[in-house]
Coordinates of C-alpha atoms and ligand atoms in Angstrom, one line a residue:
M279 CA -20.0 1.3 3.0
T280 CA -20.7 4.2 0.7
I281 CA -19.4 4.0 -2.8
N282 CA -19.6 6.8 -5.4
K283 CA -18.1 7.9 -8.7
Y284 CA -16.3 11.2 -9.2
Q285 CA -14.9 12.8 -12.3
G286 CA -12.1 15.3 -12.8
K287 CA -9.7 16.6 -15.4
T288 CA -7.0 14.7 -13.5
K289 CA -7.0 11.7 -11.3
E290 CA -6.0 13.9 -8.4
E291 CA -8.9 16.3 -9.0
A292 CA -11.4 13.4 -9.0
I293 CA -9.9 12.1 -5.7
E294 CA -10.1 15.5 -4.1
K295 CA -13.8 15.6 -5.0
A296 CA -14.3 12.2 -3.4
K297 CA -12.5 13.3 -0.3
K298 CA -14.6 16.4 0.0
E299 CA -17.8 14.4 -0.2
L300 CA -16.9 11.2 1.6
G301 CA -14.3 12.6 4.0
P302 CA -10.5 12.4 4.2
G303 CA -10.6 8.7 4.8
A304 CA -12.1 8.0 1.4
V305 CA -10.2 5.4 -0.6
V306 CA -10.0 4.8 -4.4
L307 CA -11.4 1.5 -5.6
N308 CA -10.9 2.1 -9.3
V309 CA -9.6 4.7 -11.7
K310 CA -10.9 4.9 -15.3
E311 CA -9.7 7.0 -18.1
I312 CA -12.5 8.4 -20.1
K313 CA -11.5 9.1 -23.7
P314 CA -13.5 11.8 -25.4
K315 CA -16.1 10.6 -28.0
G316 CA -18.0 12.2 -30.8
M317 CA -17.2 14.7 -33.6
F318 CA -15.1 17.1 -31.6
K319 CA -13.2 14.5 -29.7
M320 CA -9.9 15.9 -31.0
M321 CA -10.6 19.1 -29.2
K322 CA -11.6 17.5 -25.9
S323 CA -9.1 16.1 -23.4
I324 CA -9.2 12.8 -21.4
T325 CA -11.0 13.0 -18.1
Y326 CA -10.8 10.6 -15.2
E327 CA -13.5 8.8 -13.3
V328 CA -12.6 7.6 -9.8
T329 CA -14.7 5.1 -7.9
A330 CA -14.2 5.8 -4.2
A331 CA -15.5 4.2 -1.1
M332 CA -15.8 5.1 2.6
E333 CA -16.5 2.4 5.2
E334 CA -18.5 3.2 8.3
K335 CA -16.5 3.3 11.4
E336 CA -18.0 0.3 13.1
A337 CA -17.7 -1.9 10.0
F338 CA -13.9 -1.3 10.0
A339 CA -13.4 -2.3 13.6
A340 CA -11.9 -5.7 14.2
S341 CA -14.4 -8.5 13.6
P342 CA -15.7 -10.0 16.8
A343 CA -14.5 -13.5 17.7
K344 CA -16.5 -16.3 16.2
P345 CA -17.2 -19.5 18.0
N346 CA -14.9 -21.5 15.8
A347 CA -12.7 -18.6 14.6
A348 CA -9.1 -19.3 14.0
V349 CA -6.9 -18.3 16.9
A350 CA -4.8 -15.6 15.4
R351 CA -1.3 -16.9 15.1
D352 CA 1.8 -14.8 14.8
G353 CA 3.2 -16.6 11.8
I354 CA 1.5 -18.4 9.0
N355 CA 2.2 -22.1 8.7
L356 CA 2.2 -22.4 5.0
A357 CA 3.8 -25.8 5.1
A358 CA 0.7 -27.2 6.8
D359 CA -2.0 -28.8 4.7
E360 CA -4.2 -28.9 7.7
E361 CA -7.7 -27.7 7.7
I362 CA -8.0 -24.0 7.6
P363 CA -10.8 -22.8 9.8
F364 CA -12.7 -20.2 7.9
S365 CA -14.4 -18.2 10.6
G366 CA -17.2 -17.1 8.4
L367 CA -18.3 -20.5 7.2
T368 CA -18.3 -22.4 10.4
G369 CA -21.7 -21.0 11.5
G370 CA -21.6 -21.5 15.3
G371 CA -20.1 -24.9 15.7
G372 CA -20.6 -26.3 12.2
P373 CA -17.9 -28.3 10.4
M374 CA -14.9 -26.5 9.3
I375 CA -14.1 -26.3 5.7
A376 CA -10.9 -27.9 4.7
A377 CA -8.4 -25.8 2.8
P378 CA -8.5 -26.8 -0.8
Q379 CA -5.5 -28.3 -2.5
R380 CA -2.5 -26.1 -2.8
A381 CA -1.3 -25.0 -6.3
G382 CA -0.1 -27.6 -8.6
S383 CA -3.2 -29.5 -9.6
M384 CA -4.8 -29.0 -13.0
K385 CA -8.0 -27.8 -11.3
T386 CA -6.3 -25.1 -9.3
E387 CA -4.5 -23.8 -12.4
K388 CA -7.7 -23.6 -14.3
S389 CA -9.6 -21.8 -11.6
N390 CA -6.7 -19.4 -11.2
E391 CA -7.0 -18.6 -14.8
G392 CA -10.7 -17.7 -14.2
L393 CA -9.7 -15.6 -11.3
E394 CA -7.1 -13.7 -13.3
K395 CA -9.7 -13.0 -16.0
R396 CA -12.2 -11.8 -13.4
L397 CA -9.6 -9.5 -11.8
E398 CA -8.8 -8.0 -15.2
N399 CA -12.5 -7.4 -15.6
L400 CA -12.9 -6.0 -12.1
S401 CA -13.7 -2.4 -13.3
N402 CA -16.7 -3.7 -15.2
I403 CA -17.8 -5.9 -12.2
L404 CA -17.6 -2.9 -9.9
E405 CA -19.5 -0.8 -12.4
K406 CA -22.3 -3.4 -12.7
Q407 CA -22.5 -3.7 -8.9
L408 CA -22.7 0.0 -8.4
S409 CA -25.6 0.4 -10.8
A410 CA -27.3 -2.6 -9.3
D411 CA -26.8 -1.1 -5.8
S412 CA -28.2 2.2 -6.7
A413 CA -31.2 0.7 -8.4
K414 CA -32.0 -1.4 -5.4
P415 CA -30.6 0.2 -2.3
E416 CA -32.6 -2.0 0.0
K417 CA -31.2 -5.2 -1.4
P418 CA -27.5 -5.1 -1.9
V419 CA -27.3 -8.7 -2.7
E420 CA -28.9 -10.2 -5.7
P421 CA -30.0 -13.7 -4.9
Q422 CA -29.4 -16.3 -7.6
Q423 CA -29.4 -19.7 -6.0
P424 CA -28.8 -20.7 -2.4
A425 CA -25.2 -21.2 -1.3
N426 CA -24.0 -22.3 -4.7
S427 CA -21.1 -24.7 -5.0
E428 CA -19.3 -22.5 -7.5
G429 CA -19.4 -19.7 -5.0
L430 CA -18.1 -21.9 -2.3
Q431 CA -15.1 -23.1 -4.4
F432 CA -14.4 -19.5 -5.3
V433 CA -14.4 -18.4 -1.7
K434 CA -12.0 -21.2 -0.8
M435 CA -9.8 -20.3 -3.7
L436 CA -9.6 -16.6 -2.6
Y437 CA -8.9 -17.7 1.0
R438 CA -6.1 -20.0 -0.2
T439 CA -4.6 -17.4 -2.6
L440 CA -4.4 -14.8 0.2
L441 CA -2.7 -17.3 2.5
E442 CA -0.3 -18.3 -0.3
N443 CA 0.6 -14.7 -0.7
E444 CA 1.5 -14.6 3.0
V445 CA -1.3 -12.4 4.2
N446 CA -1.5 -13.1 7.9
E447 CA -4.3 -15.6 8.7
K448 CA -6.0 -13.3 11.1
Y449 CA -6.3 -10.6 8.4
V450 CA -7.4 -13.2 5.9
N451 CA -10.2 -14.1 8.3
Q452 CA -11.2 -10.5 8.6
I453 CA -11.2 -10.0 4.9
M454 CA -13.2 -13.1 4.1
D455 CA -15.6 -12.6 7.0
E456 CA -18.4 -11.0 4.9
A457 CA -17.9 -13.3 2.0
E458 CA -19.7 -16.0 3.8
K459 CA -22.9 -14.0 4.3
I460 CA -22.8 -13.0 0.7
L461 CA -22.2 -16.6 -0.3
R462 CA -25.1 -17.8 1.8
S463 CA -27.4 -15.4 0.1
G464 CA -26.5 -17.1 -3.2
S465 CA -24.7 -14.2 -4.8
S466 CA -22.6 -14.5 -7.9
V467 CA -18.9 -15.1 -7.9
D468 CA -18.4 -11.7 -9.3
Y469 CA -20.2 -10.1 -6.4
I470 CA -18.1 -12.0 -3.9
L471 CA -14.9 -11.0 -5.6
S472 CA -15.9 -7.3 -5.8
N473 CA -16.8 -7.4 -2.1
V474 CA -13.5 -9.0 -1.1
Y475 CA -11.6 -6.6 -3.3
Q476 CA -13.3 -3.5 -1.8
K477 CA -12.7 -4.7 1.7
M478 CA -9.0 -5.2 0.9
I479 CA -8.7 -1.7 -0.7
L480 CA -10.3 -0.2 2.4
K481 CA -7.8 -2.1 4.7
F482 CA -4.9 -0.7 2.6
G483 CA -6.3 2.8 3.0
Q484 CA -5.6 5.7 0.7
P485 CA -1.9 6.1 0.1
S486 CA -0.3 9.3 1.0
V487 CA 2.9 10.8 -0.6
I488 CA 4.9 13.9 0.2
D489 CA 2.6 16.9 0.8
L490 CA 3.9 20.1 -0.6
N491 CA 1.0 22.3 0.3
G492 CA 2.3 23.2 3.6
K493 CA 5.2 25.5 4.6
K494 CA 8.4 25.6 2.7
P495 CA 10.9 23.9 3.0
K496 CA 9.5 20.5 3.7
I497 CA 12.0 18.3 5.5
V498 CA 11.7 14.6 4.6
F499 CA 13.5 12.0 6.6
F500 CA 14.1 8.5 5.4
I501 CA 14.7 5.9 8.1
G502 CA 15.0 2.1 8.0
P503 CA 17.4 -0.8 8.2
T504 CA 20.6 -1.0 6.3
G505 CA 20.5 -2.0 2.6
V506 CA 16.8 -1.7 2.1
G507 CA 17.2 1.1 -0.5
K508 CA 16.9 4.4 1.5
T509 CA 19.5 6.3 -0.5
T510 CA 18.4 4.9 -3.8
T511 CA 14.8 5.7 -3.1
I512 CA 15.7 9.3 -2.0
A513 CA 17.5 9.7 -5.3
K514 CA 14.4 8.4 -7.2
I515 CA 11.9 10.7 -5.4
A516 CA 14.2 13.7 -5.4
S517 CA 14.7 13.3 -9.2
R518 CA 10.9 13.2 -9.8
Y519 CA 10.4 16.4 -7.8
K520 CA 13.3 18.2 -9.4
V521 CA 12.9 17.1 -13.0
E522 CA 9.2 16.5 -13.4
K523 CA 7.8 19.0 -10.9
E524 CA 10.6 21.5 -11.1
K525 CA 11.0 21.8 -7.4
K526 CA 14.1 23.0 -5.7
V527 CA 15.7 20.2 -3.7
A528 CA 18.6 19.7 -1.3
F529 CA 20.1 16.7 0.4
L530 CA 21.5 16.1 3.9
T531 CA 22.9 12.9 5.1
A532 CA 23.3 11.7 8.7
D533 CA 24.7 8.3 7.5
T534 CA 28.2 9.0 8.7
Y535 CA 28.9 5.3 9.6
R536 CA 30.1 4.5 6.1
I537 CA 32.1 6.7 3.9
A538 CA 30.7 5.0 0.8
A539 CA 27.2 6.0 2.0
T540 CA 27.8 9.7 1.9
E541 CA 29.6 9.4 -1.5
Q542 CA 26.6 7.5 -2.9
L543 CA 24.3 10.4 -2.1
R544 CA 26.8 12.9 -3.3
V545 CA 26.8 11.3 -6.7
Y546 CA 23.0 11.6 -7.0
A547 CA 23.2 15.2 -5.7
N548 CA 25.8 16.1 -8.3
I549 CA 23.7 14.6 -11.1
L550 CA 20.7 16.6 -9.9
D551 CA 22.8 19.7 -9.4
A552 CA 21.5 20.0 -5.8
P553 CA 23.4 20.9 -2.7
M554 CA 24.4 18.1 -0.3
N555 CA 25.7 18.3 3.2
I556 CA 26.7 15.9 6.0
I557 CA 25.2 16.5 9.4
Y558 CA 26.3 14.9 12.7
S559 CA 23.8 16.4 15.1
A560 CA 20.4 18.2 15.5
E561 CA 22.2 21.5 15.7
E562 CA 23.9 20.9 12.4
L563 CA 20.6 19.7 10.9
N564 CA 18.9 23.0 11.9
A565 CA 21.8 25.1 10.6
A566 CA 21.8 23.2 7.3
V567 CA 18.1 23.5 6.9
E568 CA 18.3 27.2 7.5
R569 CA 20.9 27.5 4.8
A570 CA 18.6 25.6 2.4
A571 CA 15.5 27.5 3.4
D572 CA 14.7 28.5 -0.1
C573 CA 14.3 24.9 -1.2
D574 CA 10.9 23.2 -1.6
L575 CA 12.2 19.9 -0.3
I576 CA 15.1 18.8 1.9
F577 CA 15.8 15.1 1.8
V578 CA 17.5 13.7 4.9
D579 CA 19.2 10.3 4.5
T580 CA 20.0 8.3 7.7
A581 CA 22.0 5.3 8.7
G582 CA 20.3 2.0 9.2
F583 CA 21.0 0.3 12.5
S584 CA 20.7 -3.1 14.1
H585 CA 17.5 -3.8 15.9
R586 CA 19.5 -4.2 19.1
S587 CA 21.5 -0.9 19.0
S588 CA 19.6 1.3 21.3
S589 CA 22.3 4.0 21.3
Q590 CA 22.0 4.5 17.5
C591 CA 18.2 4.5 17.9
D592 CA 18.4 7.3 20.5
D593 CA 20.8 9.3 18.2
M594 CA 18.3 9.1 15.4
K595 CA 15.4 10.1 17.7
K596 CA 17.4 13.1 18.9
L597 CA 18.1 14.1 15.4
I598 CA 14.6 13.9 14.0
Q599 CA 12.9 15.3 17.1
G600 CA 15.6 18.0 17.3
L601 CA 14.4 19.7 14.1
D602 CA 13.2 23.2 15.0
E603 CA 9.5 23.2 15.5
G604 CA 9.1 25.9 12.9
Y605 CA 9.8 23.5 10.1
E606 CA 7.4 20.9 8.7
K607 CA 8.6 17.4 8.5
E608 CA 7.6 14.0 7.1
V609 CA 9.2 10.7 8.0
Y610 CA 9.3 7.7 5.8
L611 CA 10.2 4.2 7.0
V612 CA 11.8 2.3 4.1
V613 CA 11.4 -1.5 4.3
S614 CA 12.1 -4.3 1.8
A615 CA 9.2 -6.4 0.6
T616 CA 11.6 -9.4 0.9
T617 CA 12.0 -9.0 4.7
K618 CA 10.5 -11.7 6.9
Y619 CA 7.2 -11.1 8.6
R620 CA 8.5 -11.2 12.2
D621 CA 11.5 -9.0 11.4
L622 CA 9.1 -6.4 9.8
L623 CA 7.0 -6.3 12.9
E624 CA 10.1 -5.7 15.0
I625 CA 11.3 -3.0 12.7
A626 CA 7.9 -1.3 12.8
D627 CA 8.0 -1.2 16.6
I628 CA 11.6 0.1 16.9
Y629 CA 11.2 2.9 14.4
K630 CA 7.8 3.9 15.9
E631 CA 9.8 5.0 18.9
I632 CA 11.6 7.5 16.7
A633 CA 8.7 9.1 14.9
D634 CA 5.4 8.5 13.2
Y635 CA 6.1 7.4 9.7
K636 CA 4.6 6.5 6.4
L637 CA 5.8 3.4 4.6
I638 CA 7.9 2.8 1.5
F639 CA 8.2 -0.7 0.3
T640 CA 11.3 -1.5 -1.8
K641 CA 12.4 -4.5 -3.9
L642 CA 8.9 -5.6 -5.0
D643 CA 10.8 -7.0 -8.0
E644 CA 12.6 -9.5 -5.8
T645 CA 9.5 -11.3 -4.5
T646 CA 6.1 -12.3 -5.8
T647 CA 4.4 -12.6 -2.4
Y648 CA 3.2 -9.2 -1.2
G649 CA 1.1 -10.2 1.8
N650 CA 3.6 -8.6 4.1
I651 CA 2.7 -5.2 2.7
L652 CA -0.8 -5.6 4.0
N653 CA 0.4 -7.2 7.2
L654 CA 2.7 -4.3 8.1
R655 CA 0.2 -1.7 7.1
L656 CA -2.4 -3.2 9.4
Y657 CA 0.1 -3.9 12.2
S658 CA 1.6 -0.5 12.2
G659 CA -1.4 1.6 11.2
A660 CA 1.1 3.6 9.0
K661 CA 0.0 4.9 5.6
L662 CA 1.6 3.5 2.5
A663 CA 3.4 6.0 0.3
Y664 CA 5.7 4.6 -2.4
M665 CA 6.8 1.3 -3.8
T666 CA 10.0 0.6 -5.7
T667 CA 10.5 -2.2 -8.2
G668 CA 14.2 -2.1 -9.2
Q669 CA 17.5 -0.4 -9.1
N670 CA 17.0 2.1 -11.8
V671 CA 17.0 5.7 -10.7
P672 CA 14.5 7.3 -11.1
D673 CA 12.3 4.9 -13.1
D674 CA 11.7 2.1 -10.7
L675 CA 9.5 4.1 -8.3
E676 CA 5.7 4.4 -8.1
E677 CA 3.3 6.0 -5.8
F678 CA 1.8 3.1 -3.9
D679 CA -0.6 1.5 -6.3
T680 CA -3.2 -0.2 -4.0
Q681 CA -5.4 -1.5 -6.8
K682 CA -2.5 -3.2 -8.5
I683 CA -1.2 -4.8 -5.2
V684 CA -4.7 -5.9 -4.2
K685 CA -5.3 -7.5 -7.6
Q686 CA -2.0 -9.3 -7.3
L687 CA -2.8 -10.5 -3.7
L688 CA -6.0 -11.9 -5.0
G689 CA -4.2 -13.9 -7.7
G690 CA -3.9 -11.4 -10.5
R691 CA -1.0 -11.4 -12.9
A692 CA 2.2 -9.7 -11.8
N693 CA 3.4 -7.3 -14.5
Ligands
GDP148 N1 16.1 -5.1 -6.8 C1 16.0 -3.9 -6.2 N2 17.1 -3.4 -5.7 C2 17.0 -2.2 -5.0 C3 15.8 -1.5 -5.0 N3 16.0 -0.4 -4.3 C4 17.3 -0.3 -3.9 N4 17.9 -1.4 -4.4 C5 19.3 -1.8 -4.3 O1 19.6 -2.2 -2.9 C6 20.9 -1.9 -2.6 C7 21.0 -1.0 -1.3 O2 20.4 0.3 -1.6 P1 20.8 1.6 -0.8 O3 20.0 2.7 -1.3 O4 22.2 1.8 -0.7 O5 20.2 1.1 0.7 P2 20.3 1.9 2.1 O6 21.4 1.2 2.8 O7 19.0 1.7 2.7 O8 20.6 3.3 1.8 C8 21.5 -1.2 -3.8 O9 22.2 -2.1 -4.6 C9 20.3 -0.7 -4.6 O10 20.5 -0.6 -6.0 C10 14.6 -2.1 -5.6 O11 13.5 -1.6 -5.6 N5 14.8 -3.3 -6.2
MG149 MG1 22.1 4.5 2.3

């Protein structure tokens, strides 16, 4: 893994620099605001320092099966208090380490507190590690004492926390894989945490939102099951582009199954003083896009459909694939963070038939377990784009904040 720091006048500028040097797959581990210091600080502006990483290809490949590795299961049996085989710690046939007690005991609460503090302090930990690494490139791990018991407890706690947050067991094993080697070399708890954190950030990948650098207009489709928040999310994103970025936007809706659905979008279009049209076919889509050719962005709302309705699935495919090739499009699959794991996998598969998509997770305010976000990202290979945290338009929308979600998955505070 290569890690470096990059500075810029804006966060985006610093990320661009990172991508130039590390490649397009570079991911941001940490963002730091640097406030100007000294006599003339009033005249200087804030700059941003981004810590970015790039993992070598082979390191990212699925970890090879271990002798005692857990057989990847489709679902996670959180009810079971059985032993959790931790692939990394079994060491070729050695005893498995039992999963520590679930939340509730005084001890767990106390150690969770420690974990939260450490996560708050993660920037400093990363910083320290970076300078240690560059000082001693040959020896990435600083030995302290052989396989310390504090480290072992800590690894167990991280393992349990990820499972409690419903990260799929096979991904937990992949993430914790390296922790064992680091633990054996007697590294500090902070070092283990920062390694696990970095690994998770790399698994999430760099989020990717609407790209306005290409040809105008950009046609942006929103697909996904009924009631997940497609229309509301369109209103939130469109409002950001119109009000904050002063872009010209237009709306189209292919959700003709419910009258209320078109009316809902019309209300938002009126508020934003943007044109809105109903389309029934690819021909109508192309005609409407042509009429709105002077817009920067054309948002297309669609109807959700049941997993089993193949005719509706075909209609949607025809619509999206029927857009004239001269236009640039992006497709976003909108899913709720409250949806069950198995249903999410099914949704990911069905909508993959329609188009390649990026992911928007809604309703993060309605759950505290975010493991499915990582599960779906890894299952589908799709990039994460946005997340929404409530019903308010446009406020409850953020570009996907990987660092925040990873910290929370590792036991950090929800805020
Ligand atoms: N709590 C919560 N509710 C949301 C969020 N996004 C959308 N909703 C609500 O979910 C319901 C369905 O949203 P809608 O946009 O009509 O979903 P669609 O059928 O996918 O277009 C509405 O009541 C929205 O206000 C969110 O992030 N959090
Ligand atoms: Mg809708």
